[in-house]
């Protein structure tokens, strides 16, 4: 189930917490979309299998004209073999969702929307420096559903200084009431060099409170269980049949191609990432050149990535698969290290899989790191 990711590196304004690669300077948008199409031509042999998912992310792809998006998607369809039922996702901000855009996106071939709501609490949106308001968030979802988009995901952020536990419960209650089929929910993180990090350093805003985030993650898990949302990855929740196929590809370790500045690609043995500089990316494509770095994964890298990614999913670490790929000694090493986490009731073993308990989900990355292989 190969996938293609297209990074559209533009936003209307900079959210305080964001560390993704983007620009608020928009005069190069058309040139960028043309360059992305050209990169697709140069990379057309990267995936030699049917593509099941295409994902337009960013940045804010919904701020680009529907025609520009359609031209990129048509180029992808002409160069790669897409499955007839391919999941084709567009990330969209509420303030970009209109009747005309929805009709155009649907006509172009998009069948899934990922809407960057982040919060249904007005002061939270202002604190994050989001470009939309609560009314736009609510109306955009209802409008998208009315225009035939059944497969809608929304993003929410918890653990912000202004978000009380009760307000977080209200946010989740809104999700249930809107008949959303997929939710991605993330704890606020303070990334280096972001506006948020600088404001915290200058004591202009409060720092995050880890215990508050723990409590709100527990509220989230309880809500998901009570509302028929499958907690299929640490930060992702879906109604039956509505898991994100594209993101699931990443967690299953399948091949994917990334197009656009800063986009990452993976072919099973190497990872590569495009330069995270719009001007240099454009200059390179004008010369028909690809500008990227590459890393060949060692056996140790592959084992550790499998442990890190698998443990975050509902299926957990497949010990039988680990033995097939890396040998019985490696499987036994992981099982032995896992015993102390099982004793603490952070992990449990079932049907040759190691899986996180609800408590263990708070410590997923630390547990995975403890299981890492340290030598080839």
Tab-separated table of N, CA and C in Angstrom, residues 33-184:
chain	number	residue	atom	x	y	z
A	33	UNK	N	3.977	24.958	-7.102
A	33	UNK	CA	3.138	23.849	-7.565
A	33	UNK	C	3.651	23.290	-8.889
A	34	UNK	N	4.157	24.162	-9.746
A	34	UNK	CA	4.750	23.703	-10.993
A	34	UNK	C	6.008	22.874	-10.717
A	35	UNK	N	6.813	23.316	-9.756
A	35	UNK	CA	8.041	22.594	-9.399
A	35	UNK	C	7.723	21.240	-8.781
A	36	UNK	N	6.673	21.178	-7.984
A	36	UNK	CA	6.265	19.900	-7.395
A	36	UNK	C	5.847	18.931	-8.493
A	37	UNK	N	5.143	19.448	-9.508
A	37	UNK	CA	4.783	18.588	-10.642
A	37	UNK	C	6.034	18.092	-11.362
A	38	UNK	N	7.013	18.979	-11.489
A	38	UNK	CA	8.256	18.585	-12.144
A	38	UNK	C	9.022	17.559	-11.314
A	39	UNK	N	9.016	17.726	-10.000
A	39	UNK	CA	9.676	16.734	-9.148
A	39	UNK	C	9.010	15.375	-9.305
A	40	UNK	N	7.692	15.362	-9.423
A	40	UNK	CA	6.972	14.095	-9.621
A	40	UNK	C	7.451	13.393	-10.889
A	41	UNK	N	7.699	14.166	-11.934
A	41	UNK	CA	8.214	13.587	-13.189
A	41	UNK	C	9.586	12.958	-12.947
A	42	UNK	N	10.449	13.687	-12.252
A	42	UNK	CA	11.811	13.191	-12.002
A	42	UNK	C	11.826	11.998	-11.051
A	43	UNK	N	10.786	11.858	-10.223
A	43	UNK	CA	10.753	10.782	-9.230
A	43	UNK	C	9.766	9.680	-9.619
A	44	UNK	N	9.345	9.637	-10.874
A	44	UNK	CA	8.266	8.723	-11.281
A	44	UNK	C	8.629	7.257	-11.134
A	45	UNK	N	9.909	6.933	-11.038
A	45	UNK	CA	10.320	5.534	-10.890
A	45	UNK	C	10.610	5.146	-9.443
A	46	UNK	N	10.321	6.043	-8.510
A	46	UNK	CA	10.630	5.753	-7.105
A	46	UNK	C	9.731	4.658	-6.557
A	47	UNK	N	8.460	4.659	-6.957
A	47	UNK	CA	7.509	3.647	-6.492
A	47	UNK	C	7.133	2.748	-7.657
A	48	UNK	N	7.464	1.473	-7.549
A	48	UNK	CA	7.140	0.525	-8.607
A	48	UNK	C	6.010	-0.397	-8.180
A	49	UNK	N	4.992	0.209	-7.575
A	49	UNK	CA	3.834	-0.552	-7.111
A	49	UNK	C	2.615	0.366	-7.108
A	50	UNK	N	1.460	-0.234	-6.953
A	50	UNK	CA	0.222	0.544	-6.956
A	50	UNK	C	0.181	1.476	-5.756
A	51	UNK	N	-0.224	2.703	-6.004
A	51	UNK	CA	-0.338	3.717	-4.953
A	51	UNK	C	-1.762	3.707	-4.416
A	52	UNK	N	-1.878	3.542	-3.100
A	52	UNK	CA	-3.213	3.453	-2.475
A	52	UNK	C	-3.619	4.723	-1.745
A	53	UNK	N	-2.665	5.615	-1.491
A	53	UNK	CA	-3.002	6.845	-0.775
A	53	UNK	C	-2.209	8.020	-1.338
A	54	UNK	N	-2.866	9.161	-1.409
A	54	UNK	CA	-2.226	10.431	-1.765
A	54	UNK	C	-2.657	11.445	-0.716
A	55	UNK	N	-1.700	12.187	-0.187
A	55	UNK	CA	-1.991	13.087	0.925
A	55	UNK	C	-1.370	14.454	0.647
A	56	UNK	N	-2.208	15.487	0.562
A	56	UNK	CA	-1.741	16.857	0.401
A	56	UNK	C	-1.683	17.503	1.778
A	57	UNK	N	-0.465	17.764	2.272
A	57	UNK	CA	-0.295	18.344	3.597
A	57	UNK	C	0.530	19.614	3.533
A	58	UNK	N	0.875	20.137	4.701
A	58	UNK	CA	1.629	21.387	4.689
A	58	UNK	C	2.058	21.837	6.063
A	59	UNK	N	2.153	23.176	6.242
A	59	UNK	CA	1.479	24.170	5.430
A	59	UNK	C	-0.032	24.021	5.430
A	60	UNK	N	-0.624	24.763	4.518
A	60	UNK	CA	-2.073	24.763	4.379
A	60	UNK	C	-2.444	24.609	2.910
A	61	UNK	N	-2.547	23.367	2.411
A	61	UNK	CA	-2.848	23.180	1.000
A	61	UNK	C	-4.177	23.774	0.562
A	62	UNK	N	-5.134	23.893	1.496
A	62	UNK	CA	-6.457	24.400	1.121
A	62	UNK	C	-6.446	25.866	0.723
A	63	UNK	N	-5.364	26.597	1.044
A	63	UNK	CA	-5.300	28.002	0.647
A	63	UNK	C	-4.863	28.165	-0.806
A	64	UNK	N	-4.371	27.087	-1.411
A	64	UNK	CA	-3.989	27.104	-2.820
A	64	UNK	C	-5.251	26.944	-3.665
A	65	UNK	N	-5.267	27.533	-4.861
A	65	UNK	CA	-6.464	27.442	-5.694
A	65	UNK	C	-6.760	25.983	-6.032
A	66	UNK	N	-8.035	25.609	-6.066
A	66	UNK	CA	-8.402	24.231	-6.405
A	66	UNK	C	-7.825	23.767	-7.736
A	67	UNK	N	-7.711	24.676	-8.708
A	67	UNK	CA	-7.149	24.300	-10.006
A	67	UNK	C	-5.692	23.888	-9.873
A	68	UNK	N	-4.919	24.628	-9.077
A	68	UNK	CA	-3.511	24.275	-8.870
A	68	UNK	C	-3.394	22.899	-8.227
A	69	UNK	N	-4.246	22.622	-7.245
A	69	UNK	CA	-4.239	21.310	-6.597
A	69	UNK	C	-4.630	20.215	-7.586
A	70	UNK	N	-5.629	20.502	-8.411
A	70	UNK	CA	-6.087	19.528	-9.403
A	70	UNK	C	-4.972	19.190	-10.391
A	71	UNK	N	-4.199	20.194	-10.804
A	71	UNK	CA	-3.112	19.950	-11.755
A	71	UNK	C	-2.036	19.034	-11.158
A	72	UNK	N	-1.756	19.225	-9.870
A	72	UNK	CA	-0.787	18.339	-9.208
A	72	UNK	C	-1.339	16.925	-9.131
A	73	UNK	N	-2.593	16.797	-8.728
A	73	UNK	CA	-3.196	15.470	-8.605
A	73	UNK	C	-3.267	14.777	-9.968
A	74	UNK	N	-3.596	15.519	-11.014
A	74	UNK	CA	-3.638	14.931	-12.359
A	74	UNK	C	-2.257	14.459	-12.796
A	75	UNK	N	-1.225	15.220	-12.435
A	75	UNK	CA	0.145	14.801	-12.770
A	75	UNK	C	0.494	13.501	-12.042
A	76	UNK	N	0.121	13.397	-10.763
A	76	UNK	CA	0.351	12.171	-9.997
A	76	UNK	C	-0.361	10.998	-10.664
A	77	UNK	N	-1.597	11.213	-11.058
A	77	UNK	CA	-2.383	10.142	-11.685
A	77	UNK	C	-1.805	9.708	-13.023
A	78	UNK	N	-1.152	10.628	-13.732
A	78	UNK	CA	-0.577	10.292	-15.036
A	78	UNK	C	0.753	9.561	-14.924
A	79	UNK	N	1.444	9.744	-13.801
A	79	UNK	CA	2.788	9.176	-13.642
A	79	UNK	C	2.816	7.883	-12.835
A	80	UNK	N	1.839	7.689	-11.954
A	80	UNK	CA	1.830	6.544	-11.055
A	80	UNK	C	0.532	5.757	-11.239
A	81	UNK	N	0.571	4.484	-10.874
A	81	UNK	CA	-0.624	3.646	-10.928
A	81	UNK	C	-1.377	3.786	-9.618
A	82	UNK	N	-2.512	4.485	-9.671
A	82	UNK	CA	-3.316	4.678	-8.473
A	82	UNK	C	-4.419	3.633	-8.406
A	83	UNK	N	-4.607	3.088	-7.215
A	83	UNK	CA	-5.711	2.165	-6.992
A	83	UNK	C	-7.041	2.887	-7.255
A	84	UNK	N	-7.992	2.165	-7.794
A	84	UNK	CA	-9.289	2.770	-8.123
A	84	UNK	C	-9.980	3.339	-6.891
A	85	UNK	N	-9.705	2.764	-5.720
A	85	UNK	CA	-10.316	3.230	-4.469
A	85	UNK	C	-9.313	3.982	-3.591
A	86	UNK	N	-8.340	4.603	-4.215
A	86	UNK	CA	-7.286	5.293	-3.458
A	86	UNK	C	-7.867	6.352	-2.533
A	87	UNK	N	-7.309	6.429	-1.335
A	87	UNK	CA	-7.670	7.472	-0.379
A	87	UNK	C	-6.873	8.725	-0.748
A	88	UNK	N	-7.569	9.813	-1.060
A	88	UNK	CA	-6.907	11.047	-1.480
A	88	UNK	C	-7.322	12.159	-0.532
A	89	UNK	N	-6.388	12.576	0.322
A	89	UNK	CA	-6.680	13.479	1.437
A	89	UNK	C	-6.174	14.882	1.168
A	90	UNK	N	-6.958	15.861	1.579
A	90	UNK	CA	-6.535	17.262	1.556
A	90	UNK	C	-6.615	17.826	2.963
A	91	UNK	N	-5.505	18.367	3.465
A	91	UNK	CA	-5.549	19.115	4.718
A	91	UNK	C	-6.174	20.477	4.439
A	92	UNK	N	-7.117	20.871	5.277
A	92	UNK	CA	-7.821	22.126	5.041
A	92	UNK	C	-8.048	22.864	6.355
A	93	UNK	N	-7.937	24.177	6.307
A	93	UNK	CA	-8.299	24.997	7.448
A	93	UNK	C	-9.761	25.418	7.320
A	94	UNK	N	-10.459	25.567	8.428
A	94	UNK	CA	-11.882	25.906	8.368
A	94	UNK	C	-12.189	27.145	7.533
A	95	UNK	N	-11.321	28.173	7.601
A	95	UNK	CA	-11.603	29.413	6.889
A	95	UNK	C	-11.409	29.304	5.381
A	96	UNK	N	-10.888	28.167	4.895
A	96	UNK	CA	-10.762	27.942	3.453
A	96	UNK	C	-11.911	27.105	2.892
A	97	UNK	N	-12.746	26.589	3.772
A	97	UNK	CA	-13.802	25.666	3.337
A	97	UNK	C	-15.052	26.452	2.966
A	98	UNK	N	-15.365	26.410	1.661
A	98	UNK	CA	-16.544	27.084	1.126
A	98	UNK	C	-17.265	26.123	0.188
A	99	UNK	N	-18.472	26.466	-0.168
A	99	UNK	CA	-19.235	25.625	-1.092
A	99	UNK	C	-18.477	25.427	-2.399
A	100	UNK	N	-17.961	26.510	-2.978
A	100	UNK	CA	-17.257	26.411	-4.260
A	100	UNK	C	-16.005	25.550	-4.145
A	101	UNK	N	-15.224	25.742	-3.074
A	101	UNK	CA	-14.003	24.948	-2.907
A	101	UNK	C	-14.328	23.471	-2.723
A	102	UNK	N	-15.352	23.183	-1.936
A	102	UNK	CA	-15.724	21.786	-1.700
A	102	UNK	C	-16.138	21.098	-2.996
A	103	UNK	N	-16.911	21.782	-3.807
A	103	UNK	CA	-17.328	21.210	-5.092
A	103	UNK	C	-16.110	20.969	-5.982
A	104	UNK	N	-15.187	21.947	-6.000
A	104	UNK	CA	-13.987	21.816	-6.828
A	104	UNK	C	-13.077	20.699	-6.332
A	105	UNK	N	-12.909	20.604	-5.007
A	105	UNK	CA	-12.052	19.536	-4.453
A	105	UNK	C	-12.641	18.168	-4.764
A	106	UNK	N	-13.940	18.042	-4.602
A	106	UNK	CA	-14.603	16.767	-4.879
A	106	UNK	C	-14.442	16.395	-6.353
A	107	UNK	N	-14.631	17.367	-7.220
A	107	UNK	CA	-14.509	17.138	-8.658
A	107	UNK	C	-13.078	16.748	-9.039
A	108	UNK	N	-12.095	17.325	-8.345
A	108	UNK	CA	-10.688	17.026	-8.651
A	108	UNK	C	-10.307	15.611	-8.245
A	109	UNK	N	-11.027	15.021	-7.292
A	109	UNK	CA	-10.745	13.654	-6.889
A	109	UNK	C	-10.456	13.462	-5.410
A	110	UNK	N	-10.495	14.537	-4.623
A	110	UNK	CA	-10.277	14.404	-3.184
A	110	UNK	C	-11.498	13.738	-2.548
A	111	UNK	N	-11.248	12.732	-1.702
A	111	UNK	CA	-12.359	12.016	-1.055
A	111	UNK	C	-12.232	11.983	0.464
A	112	UNK	N	-11.240	12.693	0.994
A	112	UNK	CA	-11.062	12.757	2.449
A	112	UNK	C	-10.530	14.137	2.807
A	113	UNK	N	-11.071	14.726	3.870
A	113	UNK	CA	-10.588	16.010	4.371
A	113	UNK	C	-10.028	15.839	5.774
A	114	UNK	N	-8.914	16.499	6.032
A	114	UNK	CA	-8.354	16.583	7.379
A	114	UNK	C	-8.391	18.052	7.771
A	115	UNK	N	-9.303	18.388	8.661
A	115	UNK	CA	-9.575	19.793	8.978
A	115	UNK	C	-8.836	20.199	10.254
A	116	UNK	N	-8.053	21.271	10.146
A	116	UNK	CA	-7.241	21.731	11.272
A	116	UNK	C	-8.030	22.605	12.230
A	117	UNK	N	-8.909	21.988	13.003
A	117	UNK	CA	-9.743	22.736	13.947
A	117	UNK	C	-8.915	23.198	15.144
A	118	UNK	N	-8.198	22.273	15.780
A	118	UNK	CA	-7.328	22.488	16.950
A	118	UNK	C	-8.088	22.745	18.249
A	119	UNK	N	-9.183	23.505	18.196
A	119	UNK	CA	-9.982	23.714	19.404
A	119	UNK	C	-11.323	24.341	19.029
A	120	UNK	N	-12.356	24.039	19.821
A	120	UNK	CA	-13.649	24.707	19.682
A	120	UNK	C	-13.811	25.778	20.772
A	121	UNK	N	-12.705	26.184	21.372
A	121	UNK	CA	-12.691	27.170	22.456
A	121	UNK	C	-12.019	28.437	21.931
A	122	UNK	N	-12.754	29.544	21.895
A	122	UNK	CA	-12.303	30.770	21.226
A	122	UNK	C	-10.964	31.288	21.752
A	123	UNK	N	-10.814	31.327	23.082
A	123	UNK	CA	-9.566	31.869	23.639
A	123	UNK	C	-8.372	30.983	23.293
A	124	UNK	N	-8.606	29.682	23.172
A	124	UNK	CA	-7.548	28.768	22.761
A	124	UNK	C	-7.081	29.089	21.342
A	125	UNK	N	-8.028	29.301	20.450
A	125	UNK	CA	-7.683	29.616	19.056
A	125	UNK	C	-6.900	30.919	18.973
A	126	UNK	N	-7.302	31.910	19.759
A	126	UNK	CA	-6.566	33.177	19.784
A	126	UNK	C	-5.162	32.977	20.336
A	127	UNK	N	-5.046	32.179	21.400
A	127	UNK	CA	-3.744	31.914	22.015
A	127	UNK	C	-2.810	31.210	21.031
A	128	UNK	N	-3.367	30.306	20.216
A	128	UNK	CA	-2.555	29.583	19.220
A	128	UNK	C	-2.223	30.438	17.998
A	129	UNK	N	-2.925	31.551	17.834
A	129	UNK	CA	-2.793	32.413	16.653
A	129	UNK	C	-3.342	31.739	15.401
A	130	UNK	N	-4.453	31.015	15.560
A	130	UNK	CA	-5.104	30.366	14.422
A	130	UNK	C	-5.815	31.416	13.556
A	131	UNK	N	-6.032	31.075	12.284
A	131	UNK	CA	-6.632	32.023	11.346
A	131	UNK	C	-8.151	31.906	11.267
A	132	UNK	N	-8.751	30.992	12.036
A	132	UNK	CA	-10.198	30.813	12.003
A	132	UNK	C	-10.789	30.993	13.402
A	133	UNK	N	-12.122	31.070	13.466
A	133	UNK	CA	-12.808	31.162	14.748
A	133	UNK	C	-13.700	29.933	14.952
A	134	UNK	N	-14.360	29.870	16.094
A	134	UNK	CA	-15.161	28.698	16.448
A	134	UNK	C	-16.321	28.509	15.472
A	135	UNK	N	-16.986	29.590	15.123
A	135	UNK	CA	-18.116	29.492	14.186
A	135	UNK	C	-17.669	28.897	12.862
A	136	UNK	N	-16.534	29.358	12.347
A	136	UNK	CA	-16.010	28.816	11.090
A	136	UNK	C	-15.681	27.333	11.222
A	137	UNK	N	-15.152	26.944	12.365
A	137	UNK	CA	-14.814	25.528	12.578
A	137	UNK	C	-16.060	24.664	12.501
A	138	UNK	N	-17.097	25.068	13.203
A	138	UNK	CA	-18.337	24.291	13.229
A	138	UNK	C	-19.018	24.267	11.859
A	139	UNK	N	-19.108	25.430	11.239
A	139	UNK	CA	-19.799	25.521	9.956
A	139	UNK	C	-19.044	24.797	8.849
A	140	UNK	N	-17.715	24.804	8.902
A	140	UNK	CA	-16.922	24.159	7.848
A	140	UNK	C	-17.154	22.648	7.836
A	141	UNK	N	-17.268	22.062	9.015
A	141	UNK	CA	-17.497	20.613	9.104
A	141	UNK	C	-18.874	20.259	8.554
A	142	UNK	N	-19.879	21.003	8.974
A	142	UNK	CA	-21.247	20.740	8.508
A	142	UNK	C	-21.376	20.968	7.007
A	143	UNK	N	-20.693	21.987	6.492
A	143	UNK	CA	-20.731	22.281	5.061
A	143	UNK	C	-20.061	21.166	4.265
A	144	UNK	N	-18.917	20.682	4.751
A	144	UNK	CA	-18.211	19.592	4.060
A	144	UNK	C	-19.068	18.329	4.020
A	145	UNK	N	-19.716	18.024	5.133
A	145	UNK	CA	-20.591	16.850	5.169
A	145	UNK	C	-21.767	17.012	4.206
A	146	UNK	N	-22.300	18.217	4.130
A	146	UNK	CA	-23.439	18.476	3.243
A	146	UNK	C	-23.062	18.356	1.773
A	147	UNK	N	-21.767	18.489	1.473
A	147	UNK	CA	-21.307	18.408	0.090
A	147	UNK	C	-20.589	17.086	-0.214
A	148	UNK	N	-20.955	16.057	0.545
A	148	UNK	CA	-20.556	14.709	0.175
A	148	UNK	C	-19.270	14.184	0.759
A	149	UNK	N	-18.641	14.924	1.662
A	149	UNK	CA	-17.427	14.419	2.307
A	149	UNK	C	-17.826	13.677	3.589
A	150	UNK	N	-17.844	12.355	3.505
A	150	UNK	CA	-18.171	11.538	4.674
A	150	UNK	C	-16.922	11.231	5.496
A	151	UNK	N	-15.788	11.104	4.809
A	151	UNK	CA	-14.534	10.733	5.467
A	151	UNK	C	-13.804	12.007	5.889
A	152	UNK	N	-14.147	12.494	7.082
A	152	UNK	CA	-13.576	13.739	7.593
A	152	UNK	C	-12.846	13.460	8.897
A	153	UNK	N	-11.618	13.962	8.959
A	153	UNK	CA	-10.838	13.914	10.190
A	153	UNK	C	-10.658	15.341	10.684
A	154	UNK	N	-10.616	15.528	11.996
A	154	UNK	CA	-10.245	16.835	12.524
A	154	UNK	C	-9.081	16.680	13.493
A	155	UNK	N	-8.303	17.742	13.618
A	155	UNK	CA	-7.204	17.808	14.578
A	155	UNK	C	-7.642	18.609	15.791
A	156	UNK	N	-7.262	18.133	16.971
A	156	UNK	CA	-7.428	18.891	18.202
A	156	UNK	C	-6.121	18.869	18.981
A	157	UNK	N	-5.895	19.920	19.754
A	157	UNK	CA	-4.706	20.006	20.610
A	157	UNK	C	-5.172	20.136	22.060
A	158	UNK	N	-4.550	19.342	22.942
A	158	UNK	CA	-4.892	19.438	24.365
A	158	UNK	C	-3.644	19.795	25.168
A	159	UNK	N	-3.858	20.145	26.415
A	159	UNK	CA	-2.724	20.494	27.277
A	159	UNK	C	-2.246	21.921	27.116
A	160	UNK	N	-3.053	22.790	26.510
A	160	UNK	CA	-2.682	24.199	26.403
A	160	UNK	C	-2.963	24.899	27.741
A	161	UNK	N	-2.279	25.997	28.001
A	161	UNK	CA	-2.445	26.655	29.313
A	161	UNK	C	-3.876	27.070	29.632
A	162	UNK	N	-4.672	27.422	28.606
A	162	UNK	CA	-6.026	27.926	28.847
A	162	UNK	C	-7.089	26.841	28.870
A	163	UNK	N	-6.718	25.636	28.479
A	163	UNK	CA	-7.703	24.568	28.328
A	163	UNK	C	-7.866	23.793	29.635
A	164	UNK	N	-8.979	23.992	30.314
A	164	UNK	CA	-9.274	23.222	31.526
A	164	UNK	C	-9.772	21.834	31.140
A	165	UNK	N	-9.810	20.938	32.098
A	165	UNK	CA	-10.329	19.594	31.841
A	165	UNK	C	-11.776	19.659	31.363
A	166	UNK	N	-12.560	20.556	31.932
A	166	UNK	CA	-13.967	20.666	31.549
A	166	UNK	C	-14.106	21.180	30.116
A	167	UNK	N	-13.277	22.141	29.745
A	167	UNK	CA	-13.314	22.649	28.367
A	167	UNK	C	-12.854	21.571	27.384
A	168	UNK	N	-11.902	20.751	27.796
A	168	UNK	CA	-11.448	19.640	26.950
A	168	UNK	C	-12.587	18.642	26.741
A	169	UNK	N	-13.332	18.363	27.800
A	169	UNK	CA	-14.492	17.474	27.661
A	169	UNK	C	-15.521	18.081	26.698
A	170	UNK	N	-15.684	19.401	26.758
A	170	UNK	CA	-16.624	20.067	25.858
A	170	UNK	C	-16.152	19.971	24.406
A	171	UNK	N	-14.846	20.112	24.189
A	171	UNK	CA	-14.302	19.943	22.843
A	171	UNK	C	-14.636	18.559	22.288
A	172	UNK	N	-14.420	17.545	23.112
A	172	UNK	CA	-14.682	16.174	22.684
A	172	UNK	C	-16.173	15.925	22.483
A	173	UNK	N	-16.989	16.540	23.305
A	173	UNK	CA	-18.450	16.425	23.150
A	173	UNK	C	-18.880	16.990	21.797
A	174	UNK	N	-18.222	18.069	21.374
A	174	UNK	CA	-18.506	18.651	20.055
A	174	UNK	C	-18.192	17.638	18.951
A	175	UNK	N	-17.084	16.944	19.080
A	175	UNK	CA	-16.685	15.962	18.070
A	175	UNK	C	-17.773	14.906	17.911
A	176	UNK	N	-18.239	14.381	19.036
A	176	UNK	CA	-19.284	13.357	19.001
A	176	UNK	C	-20.562	13.899	18.365
A	177	UNK	N	-20.901	15.136	18.684
A	177	UNK	CA	-22.127	15.724	18.166
A	177	UNK	C	-22.083	16.039	16.684
A	178	UNK	N	-20.878	16.180	16.136
A	178	UNK	CA	-20.733	16.524	14.719
A	178	UNK	C	-20.591	15.290	13.823
A	179	UNK	N	-20.670	14.117	14.408
A	179	UNK	CA	-20.547	12.868	13.634
A	179	UNK	C	-19.231	12.760	12.868
A	180	UNK	N	-18.172	13.200	13.514
A	180	UNK	CA	-16.832	13.064	12.935
A	180	UNK	C	-16.423	11.596	12.986
A	181	UNK	N	-15.748	11.118	11.937
A	181	UNK	CA	-15.363	9.698	11.897
A	181	UNK	C	-13.896	9.461	12.248
A	182	UNK	N	-13.100	10.540	12.326
A	182	UNK	CA	-11.680	10.372	12.662
A	182	UNK	C	-11.198	11.596	13.427
A	183	UNK	N	-10.425	11.341	14.465
A	183	UNK	CA	-9.866	12.410	15.280
A	183	UNK	C	-8.377	12.177	15.491
A	184	UNK	N	-7.586	13.222	15.210
A	184	UNK	CA	-6.178	13.232	15.587
A	184	UNK	C	-6.025	14.238	16.719
